[in-house]
Amino acid sequence: MKFLAANPPDLPVSVVEGHLIRAYGLTGRMKPLYSERDQNLLLRLPDRRAFVVKVMNGSEDAGQLDCQIAALDHIARVDPTLNVPRVLPTLEGGPLSEIAAPDGALFQCYLLSFLEGEIAVERPLSRGELHRIGALLAQLQTAMRGFFHPSLNARPLLWDPRQIGQLSGHVDLLPSEHRGVARQAIDRFLGRTLPRLAGLRAQALHADLHRHNLVVAPDEAPLGVIDFGDMLHGPIVIDLANALSDFSDAETLLPTTEAILSGFTARIPLEDAETDTLYDLVLMRVLVAALIMAYRATHTPDTPDYTAGEAFGSFALMRQIAALGPDTLTDHFRKASGMAPAPGRSVPLSGLLERRRRLMGSRPYLFYDPPLHMVRGDGVWLTDAGGRRYLDFYNNVPIVGHCNPAVTEAIARQARVLNTNTRYLGEQVLDYAERLGALTGGALTACAFVNSGSEANDIAWRMACAWTGATGFLCQDFAYHGITEAIDAVSPSASKTGVLPPHVRTLMAPDTYNNPGLAAEDFAADTDRAIASLAEAGVKPAAVIIDSAFMTNGVLEPLPGYVAGVFERVRAAGGLCIADEVQSGFGRMGGHFWGYQHHGVTPDFVTIGKPAGNGHPIGVVLTRPEILDHFETTTAFFSTFGGNNVSAAAGLAVLDAIDRQDLTDHAARMGARFAEGLRKLQARHPIIGCVRATGLAVGLELVADRATRAPAAAQTGRLIDLLKDEGVLVGSEGIRGNIVKMRPPLVVSAADIDFALAALDRALSRLEP
Ligand code: PMP
């Protein structure tokens, strides 16, 4: 407590003036400035330059001073754009001089450049300014990351919330009506948050950014930070919490903290464990200030009381924080930081559903009733707002795992550097195109970049029309290929009318389970019928489009010779062949990168989407160079976002992840394990009529009667709900709605597969009685 009681030195101005001439060769006008600890004077030179003359408190230790000077020097070197004071050397070149008081006492003295502007305490701050304050704090932390000085933590600084134990004995000095809240807050902090702080990102911190230490200038001039006298080494959240608290008052707490946090986290995103400590740290800051003030008022009543101002030790603020409580405020901090609500913190579903209806159409297409509200993903797992985890065997987009860190990092890194379009030269998109082309074995090396599977198919179709001059389009009888008008025409599974446009013919899907006795050649021969039917209408086929996994048709397994037979017939009629690899590509079917490789064919187009960016929107058409060149003579093809730098970085990161983890082969191994388990289930559960699995493209056909294969569509829907209750997400599919469709991320583990099998076993048992 000795430190708190020491008053600042008080040398006559004339003594300081004489010293400045001798030690620095400077004369100018002098004006005293307020300081809590030191004697500060403003020196304005005739040339308008200004310095703060600091005569140090005799109790300040030399190491502490050296630390401040070294920190300012470090910042000046690391980030010269930061508006912080610079140390002016003496005539002898050192940072410090020694000044003698009339009584002979010696004080350390140094000069800092004066930051022009006004101290922020003098006026209200706009949201924009508060946002900039957050950004400034992050910039300052970034500059101080590499700084260390042994005296940083040499003295226990009472302003450091981790030292609250030293102040907690003084709670009785507070007005009696506030003691209860204070004690509760300290107990919670000591029991819950203090132990957690030790595991958080820590570094040298300014730790005292508040209105008295912030210099604001008009317009967009950089904000300035002064007073490095309270630096400490500790978790970065201490710095942040101090600012959140010091710039807030009871009325402005929410908007102020929102603005500062959004500015800070735009530069330094917070970790979950960090936001988790903010509530307690913000509250501690108010309390520490209140306790120090109360102590001073009792023990050194003549101390100038600038800390009694409204920004410090505000009991109203303390009560407001405590009244909102940790859950509400942590939600608010997370939202302001661009983070999802913490697992376990849910927004009422009914409210969300109502908003969804109002904003996104009154007939929302949602999975499950009641629908799920997901808040985070990680590998094969999704977490809902209630904190419940689900094994995701449905979503085929996050092929290398939800929120794959390598992919998210590649996206973030590129987004920070450049994101523009393919009308400029750029390397990433070429690297990506080369990698994709190489994956086709060099067959299809020309790329057109778009943003979705639908667009990729649309452009492939237009290229086929341009190349062939024909207009007919063939697809499977229950296909899905996308949402554009041209592609909707070959997506009968999404049709509500069942009416096909006149230029489209569908092909009988190679479903050997429901058509026993038919062979590949029989199914392929249906193409002759379709082409003949088009010919009757005077139309030639421009293209056939095939999803290599026949996903909507019920996840049909490859039937050797079938696709080759279709392609042969279409080509003979002058058409081109589109392999829609939106679902089947990227190792989904195991063993090969592309689904069409399972059919032993080479298409004229490969279209990709969904997993290409692992959730970042990417669509690509791969074709032969002459087809792309021809298309570009007929149309000025360009897609604003297609192939942008960030998308290319995402696409490359996905390919890298597949390579590094050997996911194509892993999918084959995991698929085999899953299929084997499913066949065992089939032996015990008669409702499973057929198990179909190619790698991790897996379907179960549920039947009411194995002899007649009568579909068990209602039970399929029920099974999907039961599996959700078991914590496993799957989908339904097929022309009769009786296929359970499962497509886990390729990073699925053996343990995940076994978890899903056990859940299926239980759900099937509950289904049957
Ligand atoms: N092709 C196939 C095989 C698909 O499954 C889908 C999407 N379900 C698409 C194309 C369309 O992709 P997107 O939704 O990205 O436009």
mmCIF file with all atom_site columns, N, CA and C in Angstrom, residues 281-330:
data_model
loop_
_atom_site.group_PDB
_atom_site.id
_atom_site.type_symbol
_atom_site.label_atom_id
_atom_site.label_alt_id
_atom_site.label_comp_id
_atom_site.label_asym_id
_atom_site.label_entity_id
_atom_site.label_seq_id
_atom_site.pdbx_PDB_ins_code
_atom_site.Cartn_x
_atom_site.Cartn_y
_atom_site.Cartn_z
_atom_site.occupancy
_atom_site.B_iso_or_equiv
_atom_site.pdbx_formal_charge
_atom_site.auth_seq_id
_atom_site.auth_comp_id
_atom_site.auth_asym_id
_atom_site.auth_atom_id
_atom_site.pdbx_PDB_model_num
ATOM 1   N N  . LEU A 1 281 ? -13.836 -9.723  -15.730 1.00 0.00 ? 281 LEU A N  1
ATOM 2   C CA . LEU A 1 281 ? -12.747 -8.743  -15.764 1.00 0.00 ? 281 LEU A CA 1
ATOM 3   C C  . LEU A 1 281 ? -13.281 -7.308  -15.835 1.00 0.00 ? 281 LEU A C  1
ATOM 4   N N  . VAL A 1 282 ? -14.354 -7.123  -16.588 1.00 0.00 ? 282 VAL A N  1
ATOM 5   C CA . VAL A 1 282 ? -14.941 -5.779  -16.684 1.00 0.00 ? 282 VAL A CA 1
ATOM 6   C C  . VAL A 1 282 ? -15.448 -5.349  -15.296 1.00 0.00 ? 282 VAL A C  1
ATOM 7   N N  . LEU A 1 283 ? -16.093 -6.261  -14.651 1.00 0.00 ? 283 LEU A N  1
ATOM 8   C CA . LEU A 1 283 ? -16.615 -5.970  -13.309 1.00 0.00 ? 283 LEU A CA 1
ATOM 9   C C  . LEU A 1 283 ? -15.463 -5.706  -12.334 1.00 0.00 ? 283 LEU A C  1
ATOM 10  N N  . MET A 1 284 ? -14.404 -6.502  -12.452 1.00 0.00 ? 284 MET A N  1
ATOM 11  C CA . MET A 1 284 ? -13.254 -6.313  -11.558 1.00 0.00 ? 284 MET A CA 1
ATOM 12  C C  . MET A 1 284 ? -12.637 -4.933  -11.741 1.00 0.00 ? 284 MET A C  1
ATOM 13  N N  . ARG A 1 285 ? -12.596 -4.476  -12.997 1.00 0.00 ? 285 ARG A N  1
ATOM 14  C CA . ARG A 1 285 ? -11.988 -3.168  -13.246 1.00 0.00 ? 285 ARG A CA 1
ATOM 15  C C  . ARG A 1 285 ? -12.725 -2.077  -12.471 1.00 0.00 ? 285 ARG A C  1
ATOM 16  N N  . VAL A 1 286 ? -14.053 -2.140  -12.512 1.00 0.00 ? 286 VAL A N  1
ATOM 17  C CA . VAL A 1 286 ? -14.840 -1.127  -11.796 1.00 0.00 ? 286 VAL A CA 1
ATOM 18  C C  . VAL A 1 286 ? -14.567 -1.232  -10.295 1.00 0.00 ? 286 VAL A C  1
ATOM 19  N N  . LEU A 1 287 ? -14.508 -2.478  -9.830  1.00 0.00 ? 287 LEU A N  1
ATOM 20  C CA . LEU A 1 287 ? -14.322 -2.693  -8.402  1.00 0.00 ? 287 LEU A CA 1
ATOM 21  C C  . LEU A 1 287 ? -12.945 -2.279  -7.922  1.00 0.00 ? 287 LEU A C  1
ATOM 22  N N  . VAL A 1 288 ? -11.924 -2.644  -8.722  1.00 0.00 ? 288 VAL A N  1
ATOM 23  C CA . VAL A 1 288 ? -10.560 -2.288  -8.344  1.00 0.00 ? 288 VAL A CA 1
ATOM 24  C C  . VAL A 1 288 ? -10.468 -0.772  -8.213  1.00 0.00 ? 288 VAL A C  1
ATOM 25  N N  . ALA A 1 289 ? -11.033 -0.049  -9.197  1.00 0.00 ? 289 ALA A N  1
ATOM 26  C CA . ALA A 1 289 ? -10.984 1.415   -9.147  1.00 0.00 ? 289 ALA A CA 1
ATOM 27  C C  . ALA A 1 289 ? -11.724 1.920   -7.906  1.00 0.00 ? 289 ALA A C  1
ATOM 28  N N  . ALA A 1 290 ? -12.877 1.340   -7.624  1.00 0.00 ? 290 ALA A N  1
ATOM 29  C CA . ALA A 1 290 ? -13.667 1.791   -6.466  1.00 0.00 ? 290 ALA A CA 1
ATOM 30  C C  . ALA A 1 290 ? -12.898 1.532   -5.169  1.00 0.00 ? 290 ALA A C  1
ATOM 31  N N  . LEU A 1 291 ? -12.243 0.373   -5.083  1.00 0.00 ? 291 LEU A N  1
ATOM 32  C CA . LEU A 1 291 ? -11.523 0.026   -3.848  1.00 0.00 ? 291 LEU A CA 1
ATOM 33  C C  . LEU A 1 291 ? -10.296 0.909   -3.662  1.00 0.00 ? 291 LEU A C  1
ATOM 34  N N  . ILE A 1 292 ? -9.575  1.167   -4.764  1.00 0.00 ? 292 ILE A N  1
ATOM 35  C CA . ILE A 1 292 ? -8.385  2.017   -4.646  1.00 0.00 ? 292 ILE A CA 1
ATOM 36  C C  . ILE A 1 292 ? -8.807  3.431   -4.244  1.00 0.00 ? 292 ILE A C  1
ATOM 37  N N  . MET A 1 293 ? -9.884  3.920   -4.854  1.00 0.00 ? 293 MET A N  1
ATOM 38  C CA . MET A 1 293 ? -10.384 5.248   -4.497  1.00 0.00 ? 293 MET A CA 1
ATOM 39  C C  . MET A 1 293 ? -10.807 5.307   -3.032  1.00 0.00 ? 293 MET A C  1
ATOM 40  N N  . ALA A 1 294 ? -11.505 4.287   -2.612  1.00 0.00 ? 294 ALA A N  1
ATOM 41  C CA . ALA A 1 294 ? -11.984 4.252   -1.227  1.00 0.00 ? 294 ALA A CA 1
ATOM 42  C C  . ALA A 1 294 ? -10.802 4.217   -0.268  1.00 0.00 ? 294 ALA A C  1
ATOM 43  N N  . TYR A 1 295 ? -9.773  3.444   -0.651  1.00 0.00 ? 295 TYR A N  1
ATOM 44  C CA . TYR A 1 295 ? -8.591  3.339   0.206   1.00 0.00 ? 295 TYR A CA 1
ATOM 45  C C  . TYR A 1 295 ? -7.902  4.697   0.319   1.00 0.00 ? 295 TYR A C  1
ATOM 46  N N  . ARG A 1 296 ? -7.769  5.350   -0.862  1.00 0.00 ? 296 ARG A N  1
ATOM 47  C CA . ARG A 1 296 ? -7.101  6.658   -0.860  1.00 0.00 ? 296 ARG A CA 1
ATOM 48  C C  . ARG A 1 296 ? -7.879  7.676   -0.057  1.00 0.00 ? 296 ARG A C  1
ATOM 49  N N  . ALA A 1 297 ? -9.178  7.655   -0.241  1.00 0.00 ? 297 ALA A N  1
ATOM 50  C CA . ALA A 1 297 ? -10.011 8.630   0.466   1.00 0.00 ? 297 ALA A CA 1
ATOM 51  C C  . ALA A 1 297 ? -9.815  8.470   1.968   1.00 0.00 ? 297 ALA A C  1
ATOM 52  N N  . THR A 1 298 ? -9.601  7.237   2.423   1.00 0.00 ? 298 THR A N  1
ATOM 53  C CA . THR A 1 298 ? -9.430  7.011   3.858   1.00 0.00 ? 298 THR A CA 1
ATOM 54  C C  . THR A 1 298 ? -8.002  7.307   4.317   1.00 0.00 ? 298 THR A C  1
ATOM 55  N N  . HIS A 1 299 ? -7.009  6.880   3.505   1.00 0.00 ? 299 HIS A N  1
ATOM 56  C CA . HIS A 1 299 ? -5.627  6.940   3.988   1.00 0.00 ? 299 HIS A CA 1
ATOM 57  C C  . HIS A 1 299 ? -4.861  8.169   3.538   1.00 0.00 ? 299 HIS A C  1
ATOM 58  N N  . THR A 1 300 ? -5.156  8.725   2.376   1.00 0.00 ? 300 THR A N  1
ATOM 59  C CA . THR A 1 300 ? -4.461  9.937   1.919   1.00 0.00 ? 300 THR A CA 1
ATOM 60  C C  . THR A 1 300 ? -5.508  10.930  1.426   1.00 0.00 ? 300 THR A C  1
ATOM 61  N N  . PRO A 1 301 ? -6.277  11.476  2.379   1.00 0.00 ? 301 PRO A N  1
ATOM 62  C CA . PRO A 1 301 ? -7.432  12.297  1.978   1.00 0.00 ? 301 PRO A CA 1
ATOM 63  C C  . PRO A 1 301 ? -7.047  13.542  1.184   1.00 0.00 ? 301 PRO A C  1
ATOM 64  N N  . ASP A 1 302 ? -5.772  13.974  1.245   1.00 0.00 ? 302 ASP A N  1
ATOM 65  C CA . ASP A 1 302 ? -5.407  15.178  0.504   1.00 0.00 ? 302 ASP A CA 1
ATOM 66  C C  . ASP A 1 302 ? -4.981  14.867  -0.934  1.00 0.00 ? 302 ASP A C  1
ATOM 67  N N  . THR A 1 303 ? -5.013  13.576  -1.365  1.00 0.00 ? 303 THR A N  1
ATOM 68  C CA . THR A 1 303 ? -4.643  13.232  -2.741  1.00 0.00 ? 303 THR A CA 1
ATOM 69  C C  . THR A 1 303 ? -5.644  13.851  -3.710  1.00 0.00 ? 303 THR A C  1
ATOM 70  N N  . PRO A 1 304 ? -5.156  14.522  -4.764  1.00 0.00 ? 304 PRO A N  1
ATOM 71  C CA . PRO A 1 304 ? -6.108  15.046  -5.755  1.00 0.00 ? 304 PRO A CA 1
ATOM 72  C C  . PRO A 1 304 ? -6.991  13.918  -6.271  1.00 0.00 ? 304 PRO A C  1
ATOM 73  N N  . ASP A 1 305 ? -8.244  14.208  -6.406  1.00 0.00 ? 305 ASP A N  1
ATOM 74  C CA . ASP A 1 305 ? -9.207  13.130  -6.592  1.00 0.00 ? 305 ASP A CA 1
ATOM 75  C C  . ASP A 1 305 ? -9.738  13.045  -8.024  1.00 0.00 ? 305 ASP A C  1
ATOM 76  N N  . TYR A 1 306 ? -8.802  13.020  -9.013  1.00 0.00 ? 306 TYR A N  1
ATOM 77  C CA . TYR A 1 306 ? -9.336  12.983  -10.364 1.00 0.00 ? 306 TYR A CA 1
ATOM 78  C C  . TYR A 1 306 ? -10.020 11.664  -10.662 1.00 0.00 ? 306 TYR A C  1
ATOM 79  N N  . THR A 1 307 ? -9.655  10.642  -9.883  1.00 0.00 ? 307 THR A N  1
ATOM 80  C CA . THR A 1 307 ? -10.266 9.338   -10.127 1.00 0.00 ? 307 THR A CA 1
ATOM 81  C C  . THR A 1 307 ? -11.721 9.285   -9.681  1.00 0.00 ? 307 THR A C  1
ATOM 82  N N  . ALA A 1 308 ? -12.175 10.330  -9.020  1.00 0.00 ? 308 ALA A N  1
ATOM 83  C CA . ALA A 1 308 ? -13.576 10.320  -8.600  1.00 0.00 ? 308 ALA A CA 1
ATOM 84  C C  . ALA A 1 308 ? -14.507 10.669  -9.753  1.00 0.00 ? 308 ALA A C  1
ATOM 85  N N  . GLY A 1 309 ? -13.924 11.005  -10.906 1.00 0.00 ? 309 GLY A N  1
ATOM 86  C CA . GLY A 1 309 ? -14.727 11.370  -12.081 1.00 0.00 ? 309 GLY A CA 1
ATOM 87  C C  . GLY A 1 309 ? -15.645 10.236  -12.494 1.00 0.00 ? 309 GLY A C  1
ATOM 88  N N  . GLU A 1 310 ? -16.567 10.550  -13.363 1.00 0.00 ? 310 GLU A N  1
ATOM 89  C CA . GLU A 1 310 ? -17.634 9.587   -13.663 1.00 0.00 ? 310 GLU A CA 1
ATOM 90  C C  . GLU A 1 310 ? -17.114 8.325   -14.353 1.00 0.00 ? 310 GLU A C  1
ATOM 91  N N  . ALA A 1 311 ? -15.905 8.389   -14.962 1.00 0.00 ? 311 ALA A N  1
ATOM 92  C CA . ALA A 1 311 ? -15.424 7.212   -15.683 1.00 0.00 ? 311 ALA A CA 1
ATOM 93  C C  . ALA A 1 311 ? -14.846 6.154   -14.748 1.00 0.00 ? 311 ALA A C  1
ATOM 94  N N  . PHE A 1 312 ? -14.579 6.493   -13.530 1.00 0.00 ? 312 PHE A N  1
ATOM 95  C CA . PHE A 1 312 ? -13.924 5.552   -12.629 1.00 0.00 ? 312 PHE A CA 1
ATOM 96  C C  . PHE A 1 312 ? -14.811 5.171   -11.467 1.00 0.00 ? 312 PHE A C  1
ATOM 97  N N  . GLY A 1 313 ? -14.699 3.941   -11.101 1.00 0.00 ? 313 GLY A N  1
ATOM 98  C CA . GLY A 1 313 ? -15.315 3.520   -9.849  1.00 0.00 ? 313 GLY A CA 1
ATOM 99  C C  . GLY A 1 313 ? -16.789 3.808   -9.769  1.00 0.00 ? 313 GLY A C  1
ATOM 100 N N  . SER A 1 314 ? -17.463 3.724   -10.908 1.00 0.00 ? 314 SER A N  1
ATOM 101 C CA . SER A 1 314 ? -18.861 4.089   -10.900 1.00 0.00 ? 314 SER A CA 1
ATOM 102 C C  . SER A 1 314 ? -19.694 2.940   -10.339 1.00 0.00 ? 314 SER A C  1
ATOM 103 N N  . PHE A 1 315 ? -20.318 3.212   -9.225  1.00 0.00 ? 315 PHE A N  1
ATOM 104 C CA . PHE A 1 315 ? -21.150 2.157   -8.632  1.00 0.00 ? 315 PHE A CA 1
ATOM 105 C C  . PHE A 1 315 ? -22.363 1.867   -9.503  1.00 0.00 ? 315 PHE A C  1
ATOM 106 N N  . ALA A 1 316 ? -22.825 2.913   -10.189 1.00 0.00 ? 316 ALA A N  1
ATOM 107 C CA . ALA A 1 316 ? -23.974 2.679   -11.079 1.00 0.00 ? 316 ALA A CA 1
ATOM 108 C C  . ALA A 1 316 ? -23.568 1.682   -12.163 1.00 0.00 ? 316 ALA A C  1
ATOM 109 N N  . LEU A 1 317 ? -22.353 1.839   -12.674 1.00 0.00 ? 317 LEU A N  1
ATOM 110 C CA . LEU A 1 317 ? -21.883 0.907   -13.710 1.00 0.00 ? 317 LEU A CA 1
ATOM 111 C C  . LEU A 1 317 ? -21.754 -0.502  -13.133 1.00 0.00 ? 317 LEU A C  1
ATOM 112 N N  . MET A 1 318 ? -21.194 -0.573  -11.936 1.00 0.00 ? 318 MET A N  1
ATOM 113 C CA . MET A 1 318 ? -21.039 -1.881  -11.302 1.00 0.00 ? 318 MET A CA 1
ATOM 114 C C  . MET A 1 318 ? -22.392 -2.578  -11.159 1.00 0.00 ? 318 MET A C  1
ATOM 115 N N  . ARG A 1 319 ? -23.383 -1.820  -10.713 1.00 0.00 ? 319 ARG A N  1
ATOM 116 C CA . ARG A 1 319 ? -24.701 -2.429  -10.499 1.00 0.00 ? 319 ARG A CA 1
ATOM 117 C C  . ARG A 1 319 ? -25.334 -2.828  -11.829 1.00 0.00 ? 319 ARG A C  1
ATOM 118 N N  . GLN A 1 320 ? -25.094 -2.008  -12.853 1.00 0.00 ? 320 GLN A N  1
ATOM 119 C CA . GLN A 1 320 ? -25.662 -2.318  -14.169 1.00 0.00 ? 320 GLN A CA 1
ATOM 120 C C  . GLN A 1 320 ? -25.046 -3.613  -14.718 1.00 0.00 ? 320 GLN A C  1
ATOM 121 N N  . ILE A 1 321 ? -23.741 -3.746  -14.582 1.00 0.00 ? 321 ILE A N  1
ATOM 122 C CA . ILE A 1 321 ? -23.066 -4.963  -15.060 1.00 0.00 ? 321 ILE A CA 1
ATOM 123 C C  . ILE A 1 321 ? -23.622 -6.174  -14.313 1.00 0.00 ? 321 ILE A C  1
ATOM 124 N N  . ALA A 1 322 ? -23.693 -6.037  -12.985 1.00 0.00 ? 322 ALA A N  1
ATOM 125 C CA . ALA A 1 322 ? -24.170 -7.162  -12.181 1.00 0.00 ? 322 ALA A CA 1
ATOM 126 C C  . ALA A 1 322 ? -25.632 -7.468  -12.490 1.00 0.00 ? 322 ALA A C  1
ATOM 127 N N  . ALA A 1 323 ? -26.422 -6.420  -12.778 1.00 0.00 ? 323 ALA A N  1
ATOM 128 C CA . ALA A 1 323 ? -27.841 -6.647  -13.053 1.00 0.00 ? 323 ALA A CA 1
ATOM 129 C C  . ALA A 1 323 ? -28.028 -7.378  -14.376 1.00 0.00 ? 323 ALA A C  1
ATOM 130 N N  . LEU A 1 324 ? -27.237 -7.015  -15.376 1.00 0.00 ? 324 LEU A N  1
ATOM 131 C CA . LEU A 1 324 ? -27.351 -7.731  -16.661 1.00 0.00 ? 324 LEU A CA 1
ATOM 132 C C  . LEU A 1 324 ? -26.894 -9.167  -16.500 1.00 0.00 ? 324 LEU A C  1
ATOM 133 N N  . GLY A 1 325 ? -25.845 -9.357  -15.717 1.00 0.00 ? 325 GLY A N  1
ATOM 134 C CA . GLY A 1 325 ? -25.394 -10.708 -15.407 1.00 0.00 ? 325 GLY A CA 1
ATOM 135 C C  . GLY A 1 325 ? -24.481 -11.305 -16.453 1.00 0.00 ? 325 GLY A C  1
ATOM 136 N N  . PRO A 1 326 ? -23.767 -12.357 -16.056 1.00 0.00 ? 326 PRO A N  1
ATOM 137 C CA . PRO A 1 326 ? -22.743 -12.934 -16.945 1.00 0.00 ? 326 PRO A CA 1
ATOM 138 C C  . PRO A 1 326 ? -23.302 -13.498 -18.250 1.00 0.00 ? 326 PRO A C  1
ATOM 139 N N  . ASP A 1 327 ? -24.473 -14.123 -18.217 1.00 0.00 ? 327 ASP A N  1
ATOM 140 C CA . ASP A 1 327 ? -24.976 -14.749 -19.444 1.00 0.00 ? 327 ASP A CA 1
ATOM 141 C C  . ASP A 1 327 ? -25.308 -13.703 -20.498 1.00 0.00 ? 327 ASP A C  1
ATOM 142 N N  . THR A 1 328 ? -26.107 -12.712 -20.086 1.00 0.00 ? 328 THR A N  1
ATOM 143 C CA . THR A 1 328 ? -26.528 -11.689 -21.039 1.00 0.00 ? 328 THR A CA 1
ATOM 144 C C  . THR A 1 328 ? -25.328 -10.912 -21.566 1.00 0.00 ? 328 THR A C  1
ATOM 145 N N  . LEU A 1 329 ? -24.436 -10.526 -20.663 1.00 0.00 ? 329 LEU A N  1
ATOM 146 C CA . LEU A 1 329 ? -23.306 -9.718  -21.129 1.00 0.00 ? 329 LEU A CA 1
ATOM 147 C C  . LEU A 1 329 ? -22.339 -10.530 -21.978 1.00 0.00 ? 329 LEU A C  1
ATOM 148 N N  . THR A 1 330 ? -22.133 -11.786 -21.614 1.00 0.00 ? 330 THR A N  1
ATOM 149 C CA . THR A 1 330 ? -21.229 -12.608 -22.433 1.00 0.00 ? 330 THR A CA 1
ATOM 150 C C  . THR A 1 330 ? -21.832 -12.814 -23.823 1.00 0.00 ? 330 THR A C  1
#
